[in-house]
Coordinates of C-alpha atoms and ligand atoms in Angstrom, one line a residue:
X55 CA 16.7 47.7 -20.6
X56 CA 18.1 45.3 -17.8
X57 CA 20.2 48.3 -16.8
X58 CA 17.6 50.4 -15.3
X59 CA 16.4 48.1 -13.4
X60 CA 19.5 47.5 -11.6
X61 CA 20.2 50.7 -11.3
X62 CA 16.7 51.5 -9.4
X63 CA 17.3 48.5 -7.4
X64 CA 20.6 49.4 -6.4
X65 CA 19.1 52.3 -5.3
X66 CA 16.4 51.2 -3.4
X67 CA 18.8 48.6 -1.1
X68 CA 21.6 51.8 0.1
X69 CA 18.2 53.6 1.3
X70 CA 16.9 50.6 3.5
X71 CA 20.0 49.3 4.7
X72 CA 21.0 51.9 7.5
X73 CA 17.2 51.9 8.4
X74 CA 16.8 48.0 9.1
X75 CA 20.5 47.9 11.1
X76 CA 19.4 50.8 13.4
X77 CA 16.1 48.9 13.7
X78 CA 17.3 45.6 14.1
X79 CA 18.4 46.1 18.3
X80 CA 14.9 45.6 19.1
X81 CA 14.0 42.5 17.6
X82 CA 15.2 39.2 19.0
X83 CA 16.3 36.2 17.0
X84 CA 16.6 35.9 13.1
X85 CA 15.0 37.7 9.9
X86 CA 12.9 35.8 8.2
X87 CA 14.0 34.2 5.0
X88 CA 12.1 34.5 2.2
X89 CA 13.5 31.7 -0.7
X90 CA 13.8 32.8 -4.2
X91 CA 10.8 32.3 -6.7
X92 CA 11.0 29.8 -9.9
X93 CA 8.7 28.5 -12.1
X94 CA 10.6 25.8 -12.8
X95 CA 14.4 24.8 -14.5
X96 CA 16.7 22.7 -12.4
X97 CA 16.4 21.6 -9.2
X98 CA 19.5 20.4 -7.8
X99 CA 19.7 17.8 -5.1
X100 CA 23.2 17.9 -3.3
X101 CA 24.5 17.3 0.4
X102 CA 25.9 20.5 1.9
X103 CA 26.9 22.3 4.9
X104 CA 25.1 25.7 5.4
X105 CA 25.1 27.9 8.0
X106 CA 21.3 27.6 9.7
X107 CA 22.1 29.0 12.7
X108 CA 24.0 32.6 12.9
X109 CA 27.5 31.3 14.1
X110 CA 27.2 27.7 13.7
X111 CA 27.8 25.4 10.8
X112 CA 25.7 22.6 10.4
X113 CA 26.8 19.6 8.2
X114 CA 24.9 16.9 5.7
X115 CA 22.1 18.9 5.3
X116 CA 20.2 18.0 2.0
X117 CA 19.3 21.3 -0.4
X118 CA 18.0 21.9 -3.0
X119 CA 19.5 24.8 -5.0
X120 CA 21.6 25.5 -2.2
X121 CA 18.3 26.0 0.2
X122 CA 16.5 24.4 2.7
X123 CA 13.7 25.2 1.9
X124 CA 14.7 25.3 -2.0
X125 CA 13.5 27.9 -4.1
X126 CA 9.1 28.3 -4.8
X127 CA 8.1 27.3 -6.7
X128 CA 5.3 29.8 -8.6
X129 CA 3.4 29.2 -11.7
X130 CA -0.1 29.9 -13.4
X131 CA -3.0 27.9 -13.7
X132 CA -2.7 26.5 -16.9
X133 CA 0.8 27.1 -17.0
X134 CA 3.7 24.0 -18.4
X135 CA 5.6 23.1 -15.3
X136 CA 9.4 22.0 -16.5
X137 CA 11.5 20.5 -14.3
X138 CA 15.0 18.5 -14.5
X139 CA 15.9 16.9 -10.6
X140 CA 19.3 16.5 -10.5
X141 CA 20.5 13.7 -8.0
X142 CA 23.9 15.0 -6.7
X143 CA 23.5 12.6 -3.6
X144 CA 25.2 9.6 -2.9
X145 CA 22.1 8.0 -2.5
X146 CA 18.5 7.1 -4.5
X147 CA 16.3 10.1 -4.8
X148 CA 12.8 11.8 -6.1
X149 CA 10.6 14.8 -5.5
X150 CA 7.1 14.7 -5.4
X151 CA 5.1 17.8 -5.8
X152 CA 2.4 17.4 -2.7
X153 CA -1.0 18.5 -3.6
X154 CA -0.5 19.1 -7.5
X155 CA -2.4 16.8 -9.5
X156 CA 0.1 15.9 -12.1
X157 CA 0.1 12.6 -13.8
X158 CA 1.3 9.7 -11.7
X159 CA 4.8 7.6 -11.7
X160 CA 7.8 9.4 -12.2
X161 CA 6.0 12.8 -12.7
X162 CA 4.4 12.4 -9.1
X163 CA 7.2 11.1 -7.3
X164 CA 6.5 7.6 -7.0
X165 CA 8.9 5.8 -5.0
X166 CA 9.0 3.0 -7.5
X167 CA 11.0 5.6 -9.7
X168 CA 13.5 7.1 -7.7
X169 CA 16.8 7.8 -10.0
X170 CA 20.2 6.6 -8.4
X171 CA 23.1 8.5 -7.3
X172 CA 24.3 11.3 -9.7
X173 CA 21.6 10.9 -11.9
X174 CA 18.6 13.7 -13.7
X175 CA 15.1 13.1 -14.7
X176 CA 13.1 15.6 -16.0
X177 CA 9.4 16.0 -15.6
X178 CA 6.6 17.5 -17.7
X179 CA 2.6 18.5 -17.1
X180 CA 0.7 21.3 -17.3
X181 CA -1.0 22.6 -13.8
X182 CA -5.1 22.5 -14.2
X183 CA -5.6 22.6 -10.5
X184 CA -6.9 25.8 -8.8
X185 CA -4.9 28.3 -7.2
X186 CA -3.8 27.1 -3.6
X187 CA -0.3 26.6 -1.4
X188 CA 1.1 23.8 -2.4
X189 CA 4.6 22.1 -1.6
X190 CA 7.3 19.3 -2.7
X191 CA 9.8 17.0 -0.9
X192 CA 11.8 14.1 -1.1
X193 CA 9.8 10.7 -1.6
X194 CA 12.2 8.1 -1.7
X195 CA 11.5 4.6 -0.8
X196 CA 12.5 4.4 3.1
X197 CA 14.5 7.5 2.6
X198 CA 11.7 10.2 2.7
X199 CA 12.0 11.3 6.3
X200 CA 16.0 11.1 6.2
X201 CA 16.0 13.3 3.5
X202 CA 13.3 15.4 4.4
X203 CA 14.3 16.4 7.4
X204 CA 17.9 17.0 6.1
X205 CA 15.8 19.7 4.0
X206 CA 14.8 18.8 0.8
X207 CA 11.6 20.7 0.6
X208 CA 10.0 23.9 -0.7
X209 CA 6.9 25.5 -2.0
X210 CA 4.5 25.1 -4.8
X211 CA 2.6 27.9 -5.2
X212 CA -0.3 27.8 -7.8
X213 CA -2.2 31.3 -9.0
X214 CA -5.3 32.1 -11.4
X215 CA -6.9 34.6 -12.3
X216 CA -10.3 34.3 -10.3
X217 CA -8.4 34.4 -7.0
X218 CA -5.9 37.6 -8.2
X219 CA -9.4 38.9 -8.6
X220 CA -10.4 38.7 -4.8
X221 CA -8.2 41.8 -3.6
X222 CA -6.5 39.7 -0.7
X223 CA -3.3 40.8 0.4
X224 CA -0.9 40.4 -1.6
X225 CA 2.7 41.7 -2.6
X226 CA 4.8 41.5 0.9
X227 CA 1.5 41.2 2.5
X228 CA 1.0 37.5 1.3
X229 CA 4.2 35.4 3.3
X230 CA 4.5 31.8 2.4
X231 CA 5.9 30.1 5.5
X232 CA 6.8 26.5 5.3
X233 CA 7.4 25.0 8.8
X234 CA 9.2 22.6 10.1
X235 CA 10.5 21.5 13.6
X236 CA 14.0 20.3 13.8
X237 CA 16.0 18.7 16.5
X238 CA 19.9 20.7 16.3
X239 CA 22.5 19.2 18.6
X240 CA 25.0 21.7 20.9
X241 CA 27.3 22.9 18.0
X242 CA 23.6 22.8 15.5
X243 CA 24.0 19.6 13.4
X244 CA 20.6 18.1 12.2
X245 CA 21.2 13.9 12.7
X246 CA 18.5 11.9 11.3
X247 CA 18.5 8.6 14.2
X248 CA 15.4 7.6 14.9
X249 CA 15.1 5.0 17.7
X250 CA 12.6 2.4 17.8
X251 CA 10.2 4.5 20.0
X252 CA 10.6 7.2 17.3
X253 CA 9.4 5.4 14.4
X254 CA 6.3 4.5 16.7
X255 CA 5.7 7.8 17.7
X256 CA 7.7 10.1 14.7
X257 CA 10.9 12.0 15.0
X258 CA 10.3 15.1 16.8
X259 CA 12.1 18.4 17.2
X260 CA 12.9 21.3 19.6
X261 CA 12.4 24.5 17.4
X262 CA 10.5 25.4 14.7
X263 CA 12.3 26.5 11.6
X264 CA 10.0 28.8 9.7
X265 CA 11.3 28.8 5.7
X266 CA 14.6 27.4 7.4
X267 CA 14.8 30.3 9.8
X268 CA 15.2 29.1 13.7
X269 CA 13.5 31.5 16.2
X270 CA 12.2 33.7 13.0
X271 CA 10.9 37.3 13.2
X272 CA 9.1 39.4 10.4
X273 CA 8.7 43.3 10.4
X274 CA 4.9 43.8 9.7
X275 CA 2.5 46.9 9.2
X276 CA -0.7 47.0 11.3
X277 CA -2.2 45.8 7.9
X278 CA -3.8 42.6 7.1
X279 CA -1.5 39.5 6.1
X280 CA -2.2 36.4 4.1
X281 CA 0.4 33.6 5.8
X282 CA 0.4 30.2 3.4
X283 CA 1.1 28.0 6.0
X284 CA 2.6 24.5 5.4
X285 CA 3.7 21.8 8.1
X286 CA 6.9 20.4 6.3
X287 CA 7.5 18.7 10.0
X288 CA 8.4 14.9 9.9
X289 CA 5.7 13.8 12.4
X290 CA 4.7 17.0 14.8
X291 CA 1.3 18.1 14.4
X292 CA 0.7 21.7 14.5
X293 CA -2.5 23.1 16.7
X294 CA -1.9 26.9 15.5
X295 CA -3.2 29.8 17.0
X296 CA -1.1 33.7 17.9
X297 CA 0.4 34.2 21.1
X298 CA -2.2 37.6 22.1
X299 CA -4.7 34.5 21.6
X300 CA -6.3 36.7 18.7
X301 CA -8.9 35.6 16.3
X302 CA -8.0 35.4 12.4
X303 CA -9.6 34.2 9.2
X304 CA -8.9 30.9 7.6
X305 CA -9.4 31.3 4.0
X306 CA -7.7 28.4 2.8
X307 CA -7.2 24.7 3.0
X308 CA -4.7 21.9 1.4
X309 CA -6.5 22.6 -2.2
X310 CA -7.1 26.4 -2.4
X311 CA -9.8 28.6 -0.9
X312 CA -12.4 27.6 0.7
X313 CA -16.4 28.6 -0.2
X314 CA -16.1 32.0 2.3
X315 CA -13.4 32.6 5.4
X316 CA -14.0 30.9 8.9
X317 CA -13.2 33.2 11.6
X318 CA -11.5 31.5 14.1
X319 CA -8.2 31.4 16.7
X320 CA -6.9 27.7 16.6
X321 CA -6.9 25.2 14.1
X322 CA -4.9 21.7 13.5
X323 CA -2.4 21.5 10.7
X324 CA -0.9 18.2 10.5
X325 CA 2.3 17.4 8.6
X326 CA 1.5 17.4 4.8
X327 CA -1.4 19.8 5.5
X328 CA -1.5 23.8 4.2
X329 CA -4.1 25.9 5.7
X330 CA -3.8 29.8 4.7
X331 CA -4.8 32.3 7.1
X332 CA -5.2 36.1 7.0
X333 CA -4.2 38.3 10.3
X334 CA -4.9 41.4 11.4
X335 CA -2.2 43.3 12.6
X336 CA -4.4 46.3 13.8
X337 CA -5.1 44.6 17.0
X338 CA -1.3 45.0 18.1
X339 CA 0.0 48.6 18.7
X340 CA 3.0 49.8 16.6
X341 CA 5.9 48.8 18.6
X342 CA 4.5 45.6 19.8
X343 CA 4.6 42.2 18.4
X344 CA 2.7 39.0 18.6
X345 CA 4.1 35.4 17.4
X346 CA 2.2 32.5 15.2
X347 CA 2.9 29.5 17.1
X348 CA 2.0 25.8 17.6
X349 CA 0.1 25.6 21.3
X350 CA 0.3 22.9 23.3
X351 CA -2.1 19.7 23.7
X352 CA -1.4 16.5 25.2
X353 CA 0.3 13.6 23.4
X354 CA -1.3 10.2 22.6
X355 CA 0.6 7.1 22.2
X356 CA 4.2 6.5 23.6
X357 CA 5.8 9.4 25.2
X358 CA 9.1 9.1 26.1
X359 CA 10.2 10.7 28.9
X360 CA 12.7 13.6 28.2
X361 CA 12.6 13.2 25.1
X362 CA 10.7 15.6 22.5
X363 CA 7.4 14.8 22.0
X364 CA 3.8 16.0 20.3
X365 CA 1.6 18.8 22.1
X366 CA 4.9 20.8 23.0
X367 CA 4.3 24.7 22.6
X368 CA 6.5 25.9 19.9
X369 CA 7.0 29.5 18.6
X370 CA 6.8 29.4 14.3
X371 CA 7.7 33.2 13.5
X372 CA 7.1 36.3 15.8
X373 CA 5.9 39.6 14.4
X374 CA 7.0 42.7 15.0
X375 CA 4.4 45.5 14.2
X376 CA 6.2 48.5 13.1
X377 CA 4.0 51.4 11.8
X378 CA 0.6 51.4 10.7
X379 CA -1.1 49.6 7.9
X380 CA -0.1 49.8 4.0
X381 CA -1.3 47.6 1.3
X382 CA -4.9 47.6 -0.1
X383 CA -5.7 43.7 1.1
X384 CA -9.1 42.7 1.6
X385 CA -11.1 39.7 2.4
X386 CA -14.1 39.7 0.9
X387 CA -17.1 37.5 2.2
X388 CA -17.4 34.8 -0.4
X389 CA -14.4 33.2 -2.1
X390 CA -14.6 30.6 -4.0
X391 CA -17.8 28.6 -5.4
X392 CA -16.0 25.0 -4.8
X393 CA -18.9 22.9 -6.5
X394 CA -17.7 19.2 -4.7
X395 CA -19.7 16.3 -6.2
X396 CA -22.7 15.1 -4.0
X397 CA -22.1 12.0 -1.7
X398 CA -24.7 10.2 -4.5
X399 CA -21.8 10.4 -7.2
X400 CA -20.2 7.9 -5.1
X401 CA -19.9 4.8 -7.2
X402 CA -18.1 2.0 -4.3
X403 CA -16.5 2.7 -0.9
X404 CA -13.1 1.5 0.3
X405 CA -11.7 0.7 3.2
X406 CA -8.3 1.8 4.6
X407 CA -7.1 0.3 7.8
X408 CA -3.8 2.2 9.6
X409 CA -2.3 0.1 12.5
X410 CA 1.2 -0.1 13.8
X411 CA 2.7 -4.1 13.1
X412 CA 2.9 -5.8 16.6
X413 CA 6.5 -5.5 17.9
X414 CA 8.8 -8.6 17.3
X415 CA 12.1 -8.3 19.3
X416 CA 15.2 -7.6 16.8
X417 CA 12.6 -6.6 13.7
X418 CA 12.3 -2.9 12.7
X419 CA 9.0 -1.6 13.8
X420 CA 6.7 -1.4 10.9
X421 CA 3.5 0.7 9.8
X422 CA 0.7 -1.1 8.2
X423 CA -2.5 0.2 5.8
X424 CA -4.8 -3.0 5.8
X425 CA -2.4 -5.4 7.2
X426 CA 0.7 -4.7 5.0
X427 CA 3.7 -2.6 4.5
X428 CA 4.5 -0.8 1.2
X429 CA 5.7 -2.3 -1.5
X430 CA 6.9 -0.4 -4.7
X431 CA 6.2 -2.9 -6.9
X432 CA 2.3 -3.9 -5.9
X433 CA -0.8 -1.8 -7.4
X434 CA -3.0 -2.7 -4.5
X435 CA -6.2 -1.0 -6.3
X436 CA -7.4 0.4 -9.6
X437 CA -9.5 3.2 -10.7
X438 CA -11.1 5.2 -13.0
X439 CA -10.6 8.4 -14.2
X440 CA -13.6 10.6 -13.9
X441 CA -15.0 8.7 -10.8
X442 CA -16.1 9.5 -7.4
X443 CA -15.2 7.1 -4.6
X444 CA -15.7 7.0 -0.4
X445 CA -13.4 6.2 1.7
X446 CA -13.2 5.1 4.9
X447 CA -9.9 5.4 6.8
X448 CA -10.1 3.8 10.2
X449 CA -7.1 4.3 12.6
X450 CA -6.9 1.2 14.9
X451 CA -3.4 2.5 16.5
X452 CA -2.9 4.4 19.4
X453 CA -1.4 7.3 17.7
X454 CA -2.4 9.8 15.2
X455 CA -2.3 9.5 11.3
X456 CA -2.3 12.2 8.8
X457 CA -3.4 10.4 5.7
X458 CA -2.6 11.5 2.6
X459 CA -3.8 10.6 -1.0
X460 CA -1.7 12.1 -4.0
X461 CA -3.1 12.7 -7.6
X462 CA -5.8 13.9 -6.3
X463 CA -8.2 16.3 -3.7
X464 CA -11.0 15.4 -2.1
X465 CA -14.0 16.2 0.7
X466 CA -13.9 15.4 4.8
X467 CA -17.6 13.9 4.7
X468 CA -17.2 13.0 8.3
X469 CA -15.7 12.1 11.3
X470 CA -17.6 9.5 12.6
X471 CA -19.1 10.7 15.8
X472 CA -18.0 14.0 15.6
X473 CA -21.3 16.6 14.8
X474 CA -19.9 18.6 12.3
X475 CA -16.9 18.6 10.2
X476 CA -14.2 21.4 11.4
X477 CA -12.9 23.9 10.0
X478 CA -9.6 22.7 8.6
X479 CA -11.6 20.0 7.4
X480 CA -13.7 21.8 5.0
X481 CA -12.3 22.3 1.4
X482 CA -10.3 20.7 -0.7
X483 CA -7.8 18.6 1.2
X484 CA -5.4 16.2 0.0
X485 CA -4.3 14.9 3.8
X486 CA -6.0 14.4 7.3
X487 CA -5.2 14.0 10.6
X488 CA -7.4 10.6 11.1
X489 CA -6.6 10.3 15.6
X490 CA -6.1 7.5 17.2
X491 CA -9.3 5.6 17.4
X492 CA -11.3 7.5 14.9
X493 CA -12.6 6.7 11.3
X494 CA -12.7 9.4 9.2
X495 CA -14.8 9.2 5.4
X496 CA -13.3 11.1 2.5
X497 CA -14.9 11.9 -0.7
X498 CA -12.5 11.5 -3.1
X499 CA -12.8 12.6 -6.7
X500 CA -10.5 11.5 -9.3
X501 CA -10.4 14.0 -12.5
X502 CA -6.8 14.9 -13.4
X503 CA -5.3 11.9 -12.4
X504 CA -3.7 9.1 -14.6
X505 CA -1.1 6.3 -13.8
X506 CA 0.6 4.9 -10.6
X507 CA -0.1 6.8 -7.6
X508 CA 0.4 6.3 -3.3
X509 CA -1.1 7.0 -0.5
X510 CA 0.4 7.0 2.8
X511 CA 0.6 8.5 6.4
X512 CA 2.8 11.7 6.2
X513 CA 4.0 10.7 9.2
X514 CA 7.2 10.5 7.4
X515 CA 8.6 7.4 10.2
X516 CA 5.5 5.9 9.4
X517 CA 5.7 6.2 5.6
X518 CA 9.2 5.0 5.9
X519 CA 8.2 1.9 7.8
X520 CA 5.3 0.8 5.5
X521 CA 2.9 3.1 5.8
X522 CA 1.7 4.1 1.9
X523 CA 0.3 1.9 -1.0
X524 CA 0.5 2.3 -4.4
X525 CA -2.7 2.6 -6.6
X526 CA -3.2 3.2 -10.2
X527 CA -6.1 5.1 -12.1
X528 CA -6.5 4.1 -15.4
X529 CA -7.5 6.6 -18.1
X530 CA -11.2 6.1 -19.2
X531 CA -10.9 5.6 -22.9
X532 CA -13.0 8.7 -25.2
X533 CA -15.0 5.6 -27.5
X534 CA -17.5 6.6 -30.2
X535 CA -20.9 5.2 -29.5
X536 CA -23.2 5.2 -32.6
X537 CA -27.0 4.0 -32.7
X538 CA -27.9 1.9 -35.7
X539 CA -31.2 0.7 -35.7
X540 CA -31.7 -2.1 -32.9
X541 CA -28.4 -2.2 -31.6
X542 CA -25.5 0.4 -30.4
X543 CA -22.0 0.5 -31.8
X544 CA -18.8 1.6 -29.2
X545 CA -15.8 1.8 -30.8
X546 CA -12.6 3.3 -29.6
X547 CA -8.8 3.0 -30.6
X548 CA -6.6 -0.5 -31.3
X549 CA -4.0 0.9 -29.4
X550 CA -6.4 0.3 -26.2
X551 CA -6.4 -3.4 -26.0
X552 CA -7.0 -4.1 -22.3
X553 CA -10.3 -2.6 -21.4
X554 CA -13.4 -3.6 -19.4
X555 CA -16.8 -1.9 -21.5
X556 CA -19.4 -1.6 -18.9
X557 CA -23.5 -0.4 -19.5
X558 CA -25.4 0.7 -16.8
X559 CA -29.4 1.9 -17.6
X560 CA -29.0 4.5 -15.1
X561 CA -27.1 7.3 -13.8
X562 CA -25.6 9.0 -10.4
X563 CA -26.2 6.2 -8.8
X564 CA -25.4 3.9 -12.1
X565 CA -24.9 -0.1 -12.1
X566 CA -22.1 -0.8 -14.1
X567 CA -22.6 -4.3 -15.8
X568 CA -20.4 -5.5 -18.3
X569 CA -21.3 -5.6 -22.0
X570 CA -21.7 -8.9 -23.2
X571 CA -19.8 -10.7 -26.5
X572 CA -16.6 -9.7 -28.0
X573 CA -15.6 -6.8 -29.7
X574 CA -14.3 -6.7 -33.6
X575 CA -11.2 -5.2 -35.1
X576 CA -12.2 -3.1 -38.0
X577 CA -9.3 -0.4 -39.9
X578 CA -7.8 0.4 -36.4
X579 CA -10.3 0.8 -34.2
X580 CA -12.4 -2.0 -31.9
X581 CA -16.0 -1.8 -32.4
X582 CA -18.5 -3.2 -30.0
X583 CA -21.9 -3.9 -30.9
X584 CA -24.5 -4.2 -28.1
X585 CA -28.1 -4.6 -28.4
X586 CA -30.4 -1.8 -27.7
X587 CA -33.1 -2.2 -25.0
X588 CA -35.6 0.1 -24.0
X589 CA -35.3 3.7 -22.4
X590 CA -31.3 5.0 -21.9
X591 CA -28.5 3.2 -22.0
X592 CA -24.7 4.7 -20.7
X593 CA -21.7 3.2 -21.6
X594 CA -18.4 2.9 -19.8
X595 CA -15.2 2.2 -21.1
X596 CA -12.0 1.9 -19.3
X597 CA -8.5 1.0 -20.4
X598 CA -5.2 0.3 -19.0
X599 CA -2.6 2.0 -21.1
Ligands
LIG731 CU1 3.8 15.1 0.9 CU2 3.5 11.4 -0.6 O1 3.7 13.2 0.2
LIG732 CU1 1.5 14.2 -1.9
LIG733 CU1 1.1 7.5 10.8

């Protein structure tokens, strides 16, 4: 069975190969690579030298599977993901998978539950989200940018059926591209250093690798391409847009596709952020080619002179356009019917302050959200499964934050004093670039979530140096509510013994109050008995588990 495959394979490879070397003297630079696809098994962790540049070989890198990037990750709505992390580092370690909404603590990468050197843990959780370009990386405790940028990364892709049906491109015509700018001495070692100044302003670098491919090229048809873009950068904010200046279609943000496609020819993507794009290729005559890159803006905050810095125009991968278009890809006008909850849901708003710590001479720098650096430990915040929350994330620093929630996706509702929300705004997003000086207000919707969660600035020198907080969302309990004459009964399970039971007479907005009395223990279950008044009465109950 196996046999005939390899044999057509086989096959197919002796007819490309003479075509590709007698095609290759045109092109400058380095093929794209394109990392294998998994749906899961191990994921080994180890510290390695590979050769990233053609000649050169460049020491301590950090891969997983062998790669930077690692494999992709690819699975099915609805689909188990499996996973065993094996720790082969000399050192603490823990992926988190950005953007997927799996259950919190060691399953979503919390720092608090990085294994040491040498050792496994395996993770668990089906994948209910919606089809969208996803990604994981290191998220150790202080560690997160060293390791990070040493390469341990890759991507997450998620599929369902709904979006298969769309007709985009798809095949070779749909190029994940995770991209990330590294700094590569003379002889092309990656050292992780940052100075003082860098942990202010983030660790820059000189080149864009593009799925660890410096100075990448792709041989393209004149056809249309769907490009998953992901900034796996430690701290450079991407402003993308084509060299020819060309317009394309943003179809996608952080969380899957967006309501219909937003033409456009530049859009911010910073670090943490997906956006997926489809390009036209017709626009460029066979022969010619045309490169995806980041264009340049100019830096806030400390700038360093000589040094690399943000706003620097940076090539990501150039396309060569080699014969006319193949592939049936479309784009079709609407995408997705996103449904997010209206601002009313919104049962409290919280308030998320970034600032950088004032320097003290000998100290290392340090990141703050509302006046405090991380700490593993704390759950600064609780809440409920099934709510709706605003938040407002005011940047009081002089350089930018992408902010980044994980367990769950929500809604850009402003940025206050801007008119209208941008385009790679709109969506589902799971991180935002919040500038300096600006307050941005999120609605943030918490469905799939449950346990111990962070969020953070994926700046990852500002992560490192305190900028995240840990938060849990507790589970809201299923109870049984019966009506017996004049009074109400809740009851839910023994097991769930810490609890708050809340009534509120109305809904969307409602007014949680809590129930008066005590409940009883009755053949396993608590049971709560609360008078009835007149018209409706809801009931909440919430739990810690
Ligand atoms: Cu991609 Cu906690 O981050
Ligand atoms: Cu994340
Ligand atoms: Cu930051």
């Amino acid at each position: 069975m196996n046999f005939t495959r390899v044999l057509t394979l086989s096959a197919v490879l002796a007819a490309l190969l003479p075509v590709s070397s007698m095609a290759s003297s045109h092109f400058t630079g380095n093929p794209l690579q394109i990392p294998p696809t998994i749906n899961g098994g191990t994921l080994t962790i180890r510290q390695q030298a590979l050769s990233i540049w053609p000649g050169f070989t460049s020491n301590n890198l950090v891969t997983v599977n062998g790669g930077i990037p690692g494999p992709t990750l690819r699975l099915s709505r609805g689909q188990n993901f499996t996973a065993t992390v094996a720790n082969q580092l000399s050192e603490p370690f823990i992926m988190h998978w950005h953007g997927i909404l799996s259950p919190g603590g060691q399953a979503d990468g919390h720092p608090a539950n990085a294994v040491g050197a040498g050792q496994s843990y395996s993770v668990s959780f089906p994948v209910w989200q919606q089809a969208g370009t996803y990604w994981y990386h290191a998220h150790t405790d202080m560690l997160t940018g060293k390791q990070a940028y040493m390469g341990a990364a890759g991507m997450f892709i998620v599929d369902d059926p709904a979006e298969a049906a769309l007709g985009l491109p798809s095949g070779d015509h749909d190029l994940p591209l995770l991209l990330a700018d590294k700094r590569p001495t003379a002889t092309k070692q990656l050292t992780y250093a940052p100075t003082m100044m860098e942990v202010m302003s983030g660790y820059f670098g000189t080149e864009i690798l593009a799925n660890g491919t410096p100075a990448a090229y792709h041989v393209v048809d004149q056809g249309l391409y769907r490009l998953r873009l992901i900034n796996a950068s430690n701290a450079r904010i991407f402003k993308i847009g084509l060299s020819s200046g060309a317009a394309f279609q943003l179809i996608a943000n952080d969380a899957g596709l967006l309501d219909a496609p937003i033409t456009l020819s530049q859009f911010w993507l910073p670090p943490g952020s997906r956006a997926e794009i489809v390009v036209n290729f017709a626009t460029v005559p066979v022969g010619g080619n045309v490169a995806l890159r980041s264009l340049t803006f100019p830096a806030t905050g400390m700038v360093m002179p000589g040094a690399p810095a943000q706003g620097t125009q940076m090539d990501a991968v150039k396309f060569y356009v080699e014969r006319a278009a193949t592939g049936s890809g479309t784009v079709p006008a609407m995408l997705r019917h996103n449904m997010p909850p209206p601002e009313s849901a919104s049962q409290r708003t919280r308030n998320f302050v970034l600032d950088a710590a004032p320097m003290v001479m000998g100290q290392p720098m340090e990141h703050w959200i509302n006046g405090k650096v991380f700490n593993a430990a704390a759950v600064e915040f609780t809440v409920n499964s099934g709510e709706v929350e605003t938040w407002s994330v005011q940047n009081v620093s002089d350089e930018g934050h992408p902010f980044h929630v994980h367990g769950v996706h929500f809604r850009v509702l402003q940025r206050v004093g801007a008119a209208a929300v941008p385009a790679e705004d709109t969506g589902w997003k799971d991180t935002v670039l919040v500038n300096a000086g600006e307050t941005v207000r999120l609605l943030v919707r918490f469905d799939l979530a449950e346990g111990e969660y962070v969020l953070h600035c994926h700046n990852l020198e500002h992560e490192d140096s305190g900028m995240m907080m840990s938060f849990a969302v507790r589970p809201t309990a299923q109870p049984v509510i019966q009506t017996q004459s004049s009074t109400v009964v809740i009851s839910w399970p023994q097991a769930v013994s810490t609890y708050t039971l809340e009534t509120s007479s109305t809904m969307a907005p409602a007014s949680w109050l809590p129930v008066s009395g005590s409940p009883t223990l009755a053949a396993g279950l608590w049971q709560h008995s609360a008078p009835v008044t007149s018209g409706r009465a809801f009931f909440r109950l919430s739990s810690e588990r």
